[in-house]
C-alpha cells in the first residue's frame, strides 16, 4: 500500500520531468530530468525522503526488470551480427570498453591519491 | 487471443525470466550472467523459437517499459542517501566521466573512419554511450539514423555490461568509484543497474556518471563531429 503510494509520487515526478522536457524542448529525456528534479526536491526538503522511500527501494531492487523489454528489442537487429554489420558491433564495443577503462581508471587514480594524501596528514 | 491475454503472458513471462536470471546471478555472481542479460537471452530465444514478433511481445512488454521512467527517477533516492560520500567524490567522478565521454566520441569517430564506415553510420554511432533518447536526438541532429543510434546504445549497454567484469578486473579497476564511473559512463542505465546490484555506493557513483555523461556527450558530440567527420 505504502509502496504503491510512493511509486505514485515517483511517477508524478517522472511526468513532471517529461513536461519540463517538452516545455523547454530539451534533448535530455524526461526520466533523467525527473531524476535531477527529485534529487533537488530531496536536498531542499520540499519532498521528504519517507514519502518516496519504499517505492524507490522497490524500483532500485528490481531495476534490471524494467530494462528487459527494451533490451529484448535487439531481436529486430540480429542481422547486424552477421556479415559487414559485425564490424560496427566490434567498433561500438571497443570504443565502449575504452570509455570504461579510461573513465574508471582516471577516477580511481584521483580518489586513490586523495585517500593517500588524507592518510599522510 | 485478445490483447489482454497476450499482454499478461508477456508480463508474466518477463517477470519469470527476470527471476530465473536473478537466481542464476545470485548463484555465480558473474556480471556477464546479470539478470538483465540472462532474461533478455531467454526471451529473445523464446520469441525466435515460437516465431513471435517483438511488436506482439511489446503489447505486454510495453506495460513494464512504462515503469522505466519512474524507475530512473528513483535513482535519485540512493544518490540522496549517500549525498555526503558523493560530495567527497565529485571531482574524481566528473573528471573521469568527461575524459570518458571525450575518448568514447573520438575513438568512435576514428575507428569508424579507419575502417571506412559511411558518414551516416558514424553519426549514429558517436553518441552510443549516452541513454537511448539522448543518443537518438543527438544522432539525428548531426545527420545520423535514430533507430541505428538506438542499436549502438544497446551494444554499449548490453555488450559493455557483459564484458565489464573481465575488463575491470584485467585493468585493475576495483575501487567502487572507478567501477561505478566506468559502468555509468560506458554502459549508461544498464551499467548503472548492474552497479546498483552489487553495491548502492557504486550504483550512486554510476548514476552521477550516467547523467553527467549524457549531458557532456550531447554538447560535445556535434563539435567533434564537425571537426573530424
Short mmCIF file of C-alpha atoms in Angstrom, two decimals:
data_model
loop_
_atom_site.label_atom_id
_atom_site.label_comp_id
_atom_site.label_asym_id
_atom_site.label_seq_id
_atom_site.Cartn_x
_atom_site.Cartn_y
_atom_site.Cartn_z
CA UNK A 1 0.00 0.00 0.00
CA UNK A 2 2.67 2.49 1.09
CA UNK A 3 4.96 1.24 -1.68
CA UNK A 4 2.18 1.86 -4.20
CA UNK A 5 1.71 5.40 -2.94
CA UNK A 6 5.45 6.07 -3.18
CA UNK A 7 5.53 4.69 -6.72
CA UNK A 8 2.72 7.14 -7.48
CA UNK A 9 4.86 10.05 -6.24
CA UNK A 10 7.81 8.85 -8.37
CA UNK A 11 5.52 8.51 -11.38
CA UNK A 12 4.25 12.05 -10.83
CA UNK A 13 7.82 13.39 -10.78
CA UNK A 14 8.57 11.45 -13.97
CA UNK A 15 5.53 13.07 -15.65
CA UNK A 16 6.74 16.49 -14.47
CA UNK A 17 10.14 15.66 -15.98
CA UNK A 18 8.56 14.94 -19.36
CA UNK A 19 6.57 18.21 -19.16
CA UNK A 20 9.74 20.19 -18.44
CA UNK A 21 11.42 18.43 -21.37
CA UNK A 22 8.61 19.32 -23.77
CA UNK A 23 8.20 22.86 -22.43
CA UNK A 24 11.85 23.79 -22.98
CA UNK A 25 12.36 21.41 -25.90
CA UNK A 26 15.33 19.73 -24.16
CA UNK A 27 17.09 16.65 -25.52
CA UNK A 28 17.73 15.26 -22.03
CA UNK A 29 14.96 12.63 -21.51
CA UNK A 30 12.08 13.28 -19.11
CA UNK A 31 13.17 10.43 -16.82
CA UNK A 32 16.65 11.93 -16.34
CA UNK A 33 15.13 15.40 -15.74
CA UNK A 34 12.84 13.72 -13.19
CA UNK A 35 15.90 12.14 -11.52
CA UNK A 36 17.60 15.54 -11.19
CA UNK A 37 14.30 17.12 -10.08
CA UNK A 38 13.73 14.53 -7.33
CA UNK A 39 17.31 14.96 -6.12
CA UNK A 40 16.83 18.74 -5.87
CA UNK A 41 13.44 18.30 -4.14
CA UNK A 42 15.00 15.92 -1.59
CA UNK A 43 18.01 18.20 -0.98
CA UNK A 44 15.80 21.26 -0.44
CA UNK A 45 13.43 19.28 1.79
CA UNK A 46 10.38 20.04 -0.38
CA UNK A 47 9.95 16.26 -0.67
CA UNK A 48 10.82 14.29 2.46
CA UNK A 49 12.71 11.01 2.00
CA UNK A 50 9.98 8.92 3.76
CA UNK A 51 7.48 9.98 1.05
CA UNK A 52 9.30 8.05 -1.68
CA UNK A 53 11.48 5.64 0.30
CA UNK A 54 9.57 2.36 -0.19
CA UNK A 55 8.78 2.96 -3.86
CA UNK A 56 12.41 3.94 -4.57
CA UNK A 57 13.71 0.83 -2.78
CA UNK A 58 11.34 -1.34 -4.82
CA UNK A 59 12.50 0.17 -8.12
CA UNK A 60 16.19 0.02 -7.22
CA UNK A 61 15.90 -3.61 -6.03
CA UNK A 62 14.33 -4.71 -9.33
CA UNK A 63 15.87 -2.07 -11.60
CA UNK A 64 17.02 -4.63 -14.18
CA UNK A 65 13.44 -5.89 -14.70
CA UNK A 66 12.34 -2.56 -16.17
CA UNK A 67 15.08 -2.60 -18.83
CA UNK A 68 14.28 -6.07 -20.14
CA UNK A 69 11.50 -5.20 -22.65
CA UNK A 70 13.75 -2.52 -24.20
CA UNK A 71 16.80 -4.77 -24.43
CA UNK A 72 14.74 -7.58 -25.99
CA UNK A 73 14.33 -5.09 -28.86
CA UNK A 74 17.80 -6.19 -30.01
CA UNK A 75 15.88 -9.09 -31.67
CA UNK A 76 14.92 -6.75 -34.53
CA UNK A 77 18.59 -6.10 -35.33
CA UNK A 78 20.06 -9.60 -35.13
CA UNK A 79 21.16 -9.46 -38.80
CA UNK A 80 23.63 -6.76 -37.74
CA UNK A 81 25.59 -9.52 -36.01
CA UNK A 82 26.42 -11.24 -39.28
CA UNK A 83 28.48 -10.10 -42.27
CA UNK A 84 29.52 -6.45 -42.55
CA UNK A 85 27.46 -5.35 -39.55
CA UNK A 86 29.77 -7.30 -37.28
CA UNK A 87 32.46 -4.67 -37.84
CA UNK A 88 30.12 -1.98 -36.50
CA UNK A 89 29.34 -4.09 -33.42
CA UNK A 90 33.09 -4.53 -32.93
CA UNK A 91 33.81 -0.78 -33.25
CA UNK A 92 30.98 0.04 -30.84
CA UNK A 93 32.25 -2.46 -28.29
CA UNK A 94 35.93 -1.50 -28.49
CA UNK A 95 35.10 2.19 -28.16
CA UNK A 96 32.75 1.44 -25.21
CA UNK A 97 35.44 -0.54 -23.40
CA UNK A 98 37.87 2.33 -23.98
CA UNK A 99 35.37 4.63 -22.24
CA UNK A 100 35.00 2.20 -19.34
CA UNK A 101 38.73 1.79 -18.78
CA UNK A 102 39.70 5.47 -19.24
CA UNK A 103 36.84 6.90 -17.16
CA UNK A 104 37.21 4.23 -14.48
CA UNK A 105 40.98 4.38 -14.13
CA UNK A 106 41.12 8.19 -14.10
CA UNK A 107 38.55 8.46 -11.31
CA UNK A 108 40.15 5.60 -9.37
CA UNK A 109 43.55 7.26 -9.69
CA UNK A 110 42.15 10.57 -8.40
CA UNK A 111 40.30 9.04 -5.46
CA UNK A 112 43.34 6.93 -4.52
CA UNK A 113 45.66 9.91 -4.47
CA UNK A 114 43.07 11.82 -2.45
CA UNK A 115 42.84 8.97 0.06
CA UNK A 116 46.63 8.76 0.23
CA UNK A 117 47.10 12.48 0.89
CA UNK A 118 44.46 12.27 3.62
CA UNK A 119 46.27 9.31 5.14
CA UNK A 120 49.54 11.28 5.33
CA UNK A 121 48.03 14.24 7.13
CA UNK B 1 -6.30 -14.36 -28.49
CA UNK B 2 -7.17 -10.98 -27.06
CA UNK B 3 -4.53 -8.34 -26.44
CA UNK B 4 -5.12 -8.58 -22.71
CA UNK B 5 -4.13 -12.26 -22.60
CA UNK B 6 -1.11 -11.67 -24.89
CA UNK B 7 -0.08 -8.73 -22.71
CA UNK B 8 -0.43 -10.62 -19.44
CA UNK B 9 1.51 -13.58 -20.86
CA UNK B 10 4.33 -11.24 -21.91
CA UNK B 11 4.41 -9.56 -18.50
CA UNK B 12 4.39 -12.84 -16.56
CA UNK B 13 6.96 -14.36 -18.93
CA UNK B 14 9.25 -11.35 -18.48
CA UNK B 15 8.95 -11.48 -14.70
CA UNK B 16 9.65 -15.25 -14.66
CA UNK B 17 12.74 -14.78 -16.89
CA UNK B 18 13.90 -11.96 -14.62
CA UNK B 19 13.67 -14.16 -11.52
CA UNK B 20 15.45 -17.03 -13.32
CA UNK B 21 18.19 -14.52 -14.20
CA UNK B 22 18.30 -13.28 -10.61
CA UNK B 23 18.67 -16.86 -9.28
CA UNK B 24 21.48 -17.66 -11.74
CA UNK B 25 23.25 -14.40 -10.92
CA UNK B 26 22.97 -14.96 -7.16
CA UNK B 27 24.45 -18.43 -7.66
CA UNK B 28 27.54 -17.40 -9.65
CA UNK B 29 27.87 -13.61 -9.31
CA UNK B 30 29.46 -13.09 -12.73
CA UNK B 31 28.44 -9.81 -14.37
CA UNK B 32 28.00 -11.47 -17.76
CA UNK B 33 25.26 -13.50 -16.05
CA UNK B 34 23.47 -10.37 -14.76
CA UNK B 35 19.66 -10.78 -14.61
CA UNK B 36 19.04 -8.34 -17.47
CA UNK B 37 21.36 -10.30 -19.77
CA UNK B 38 20.05 -13.80 -18.88
CA UNK B 39 16.42 -12.66 -19.10
CA UNK B 40 17.00 -10.92 -22.45
CA UNK B 41 18.70 -14.03 -23.81
CA UNK B 42 15.88 -16.38 -22.71
CA UNK B 43 13.19 -14.02 -24.08
CA UNK B 44 14.95 -13.46 -27.43
CA UNK B 45 15.44 -17.22 -27.90
CA UNK B 46 11.80 -17.94 -26.93
CA UNK B 47 10.44 -15.28 -29.30
CA UNK B 48 12.60 -16.67 -32.13
CA UNK B 49 11.59 -20.26 -31.34
CA UNK B 50 7.85 -19.55 -31.25
CA UNK B 51 8.18 -17.03 -34.11
CA UNK B 52 6.58 -14.25 -32.08
CA UNK B 53 7.33 -10.74 -33.41
CA UNK B 54 8.83 -8.20 -30.98
CA UNK B 55 5.81 -5.95 -31.54
CA UNK B 56 3.48 -8.68 -30.23
CA UNK B 57 5.69 -9.19 -27.17
CA UNK B 58 5.67 -5.44 -26.57
CA UNK B 59 1.86 -5.42 -26.09
CA UNK B 60 2.70 -6.55 -22.55
CA UNK B 61 6.39 -5.60 -22.54
CA UNK B 62 5.29 -2.01 -23.06
CA UNK B 63 3.49 -2.06 -19.70
CA UNK B 64 6.75 -2.90 -17.92
CA UNK B 65 8.63 -0.46 -20.14
CA UNK B 66 6.20 2.23 -18.99
CA UNK B 67 7.65 1.94 -15.48
CA UNK B 68 11.22 2.51 -16.71
CA UNK B 69 10.69 6.29 -16.42
CA UNK B 70 9.80 6.32 -12.69
CA UNK B 71 12.48 3.63 -12.09
CA UNK B 72 15.13 6.00 -13.47
CA UNK B 73 13.67 8.81 -11.31
CA UNK B 74 14.07 6.51 -8.27
CA UNK B 75 17.87 6.55 -8.78
CA UNK B 76 17.80 9.96 -7.09
CA UNK B 77 16.99 8.28 -3.76
CA UNK B 78 20.25 6.34 -3.18
CA UNK B 79 22.09 9.38 -4.53
CA UNK B 80 20.41 11.45 -1.80
CA UNK B 81 21.10 8.78 0.84
CA UNK B 82 24.82 8.83 0.03
CA UNK B 83 24.99 12.59 -0.61
CA UNK B 84 27.82 13.19 1.89
CA UNK B 85 30.03 10.49 0.37
CA UNK B 86 29.15 11.61 -3.16
CA UNK B 87 30.15 15.20 -2.34
CA UNK B 88 33.64 13.90 -1.48
CA UNK B 89 33.79 12.08 -4.82
CA UNK B 90 32.52 14.89 -7.06
CA UNK B 91 35.87 15.83 -8.58
CA UNK B 92 37.08 12.26 -9.39
CA UNK B 93 33.65 11.33 -10.81
CA UNK B 94 33.31 14.43 -13.00
CA UNK B 95 36.89 14.29 -14.30
CA UNK B 96 36.67 10.58 -15.13
CA UNK B 97 33.30 10.97 -16.82
CA UNK B 98 34.34 13.92 -19.01
CA UNK B 99 37.54 12.13 -20.11
CA UNK B 100 35.49 9.01 -20.81
CA UNK B 101 33.00 10.97 -22.93
CA UNK B 102 35.79 12.56 -24.99
CA UNK B 103 37.51 9.19 -25.53
CA UNK B 104 34.21 7.50 -26.41
CA UNK B 105 33.34 10.05 -29.06
CA UNK B 106 36.81 10.37 -30.56
CA UNK B 107 37.54 6.63 -30.60
CA UNK B 108 34.13 6.03 -32.19
CA UNK B 109 34.88 8.52 -34.97
CA UNK B 110 38.49 7.47 -35.56
CA UNK B 111 37.86 3.70 -35.55
CA UNK B 112 34.94 4.14 -37.96
CA UNK B 113 36.92 6.38 -40.31
CA UNK B 114 39.82 3.95 -40.22
CA UNK B 115 37.52 1.14 -41.38
CA UNK B 116 35.74 3.31 -43.94
CA UNK B 117 32.30 3.38 -42.29
CA UNK B 118 29.82 5.70 -44.02
CA UNK B 119 29.17 9.15 -42.53
CA UNK B 120 25.52 8.47 -41.76
CA UNK B 121 26.50 5.42 -39.70
CA UNK B 122 29.32 7.30 -37.93
CA UNK B 123 26.85 9.99 -36.80
CA UNK B 124 24.58 7.24 -35.44
CA UNK B 125 27.47 5.61 -33.58
CA UNK B 126 29.01 8.70 -31.94
CA UNK B 127 26.55 9.17 -29.00
CA UNK B 128 26.34 5.42 -28.15
CA UNK B 129 27.44 5.78 -24.51
CA UNK B 130 24.57 8.10 -23.52
CA UNK B 131 20.99 6.96 -22.79
CA UNK B 132 18.75 6.00 -25.73
CA UNK B 133 16.61 9.18 -26.08
CA UNK B 134 19.70 11.41 -25.86
CA UNK B 135 21.59 9.31 -28.39
CA UNK B 136 18.67 9.33 -30.85
CA UNK B 137 18.25 13.09 -30.60
CA UNK B 138 21.97 13.85 -30.88
CA UNK B 139 22.46 11.40 -33.76
CA UNK B 140 19.56 12.72 -35.82
CA UNK B 141 20.71 16.30 -35.12
CA UNK B 142 24.04 15.50 -36.80
CA UNK B 143 22.52 13.58 -39.71
CA UNK B 144 22.51 10.03 -38.34
CA UNK B 145 19.72 7.43 -38.21
CA UNK B 146 17.67 7.29 -34.98
CA UNK B 147 16.97 3.55 -34.93
CA UNK B 148 20.61 2.74 -35.68
CA UNK B 149 21.66 5.07 -32.84
CA UNK B 150 19.38 3.09 -30.51
CA UNK B 151 21.08 -0.15 -31.58
CA UNK B 152 24.54 1.25 -30.81
CA UNK B 153 23.27 2.35 -27.39
CA UNK B 154 22.18 -1.25 -26.81
CA UNK B 155 25.58 -2.59 -27.90
CA UNK B 156 27.25 -0.19 -25.45
CA UNK B 157 24.80 -1.08 -22.67
CA UNK B 158 24.49 -4.85 -23.01
CA UNK B 159 27.93 -5.58 -24.50
CA UNK B 160 29.76 -3.21 -22.17
CA UNK B 161 28.00 -4.64 -19.13
CA UNK B 162 28.67 -8.24 -20.15
CA UNK B 163 32.38 -7.64 -20.59
CA UNK B 164 32.72 -5.24 -17.65
CA UNK B 165 33.77 -7.78 -15.01
CA UNK B 166 36.64 -9.10 -17.16
CA UNK B 167 37.76 -5.69 -18.37
CA UNK B 168 37.61 -4.01 -14.96
CA UNK B 169 39.47 -6.89 -13.34
CA UNK B 170 42.09 -7.01 -16.11
CA UNK B 171 42.74 -3.25 -15.86
CA UNK B 172 42.78 -3.43 -12.03
CA UNK B 173 39.85 -1.07 -11.53
CA UNK B 174 38.37 -2.23 -8.22
CA UNK B 175 37.54 0.86 -6.16
CA UNK B 176 33.78 1.47 -6.24
CA UNK B 177 34.42 4.98 -7.58
CA UNK B 178 36.34 3.55 -10.54
CA UNK B 179 33.94 0.73 -11.35
CA UNK B 180 30.90 2.98 -10.86
CA UNK B 181 32.24 5.69 -13.18
CA UNK B 182 33.34 3.06 -15.70
CA UNK B 183 29.94 1.35 -15.82
CA UNK B 184 27.85 4.55 -15.77
CA UNK B 185 29.79 6.43 -18.41
CA UNK B 186 30.28 3.47 -20.77
CA UNK B 187 27.06 1.48 -20.35
CA UNK B 188 24.65 4.18 -19.10
CA UNK B 189 21.50 2.95 -17.32
CA UNK B 190 22.10 -0.79 -17.90
CA UNK B 191 25.58 -0.41 -16.41
CA UNK B 192 24.04 1.53 -13.52
CA UNK B 193 21.54 -1.29 -12.88
CA UNK B 194 24.47 -3.70 -12.69
CA UNK B 195 26.45 -1.41 -10.39
CA UNK B 196 23.38 -0.99 -8.17
CA UNK B 197 23.03 -4.79 -7.90
CA UNK B 198 26.49 -5.02 -6.42
CA UNK B 199 26.53 -2.07 -4.06
CA UNK B 200 24.42 1.06 -3.63
CA UNK B 201 27.51 3.31 -3.32
CA UNK B 202 28.81 2.00 -6.65
CA UNK B 203 25.30 2.43 -8.08
CA UNK B 204 25.13 6.04 -6.91
CA UNK B 205 28.51 6.82 -8.46
CA UNK B 206 27.30 5.20 -11.67
CA UNK B 207 24.09 7.27 -11.60
CA UNK B 208 26.08 10.52 -11.47
CA UNK B 209 28.40 9.31 -14.24
CA UNK B 210 25.41 8.34 -16.42
CA UNK B 211 23.63 11.69 -16.02
CA UNK B 212 26.77 13.80 -16.49
CA UNK B 213 27.92 11.68 -19.43
CA UNK B 214 24.58 12.14 -21.24
CA UNK B 215 24.86 15.91 -20.83
CA UNK B 216 28.53 16.12 -21.86
CA UNK B 217 28.02 13.86 -24.89
CA UNK B 218 25.04 15.88 -26.12
CA UNK B 219 27.11 19.07 -26.02
CA UNK B 220 30.48 17.89 -27.37
CA UNK B 221 29.41 15.21 -29.87
CA UNK B 222 28.35 17.75 -32.54
CA UNK B 223 31.63 19.68 -32.02
CA UNK B 224 33.83 16.61 -32.53
CA UNK B 225 31.71 15.50 -35.46
CA UNK B 226 32.17 18.92 -37.04
CA UNK B 227 35.98 18.72 -36.72
CA UNK B 228 36.67 15.11 -37.62
CA UNK B 229 33.94 13.56 -39.73
#
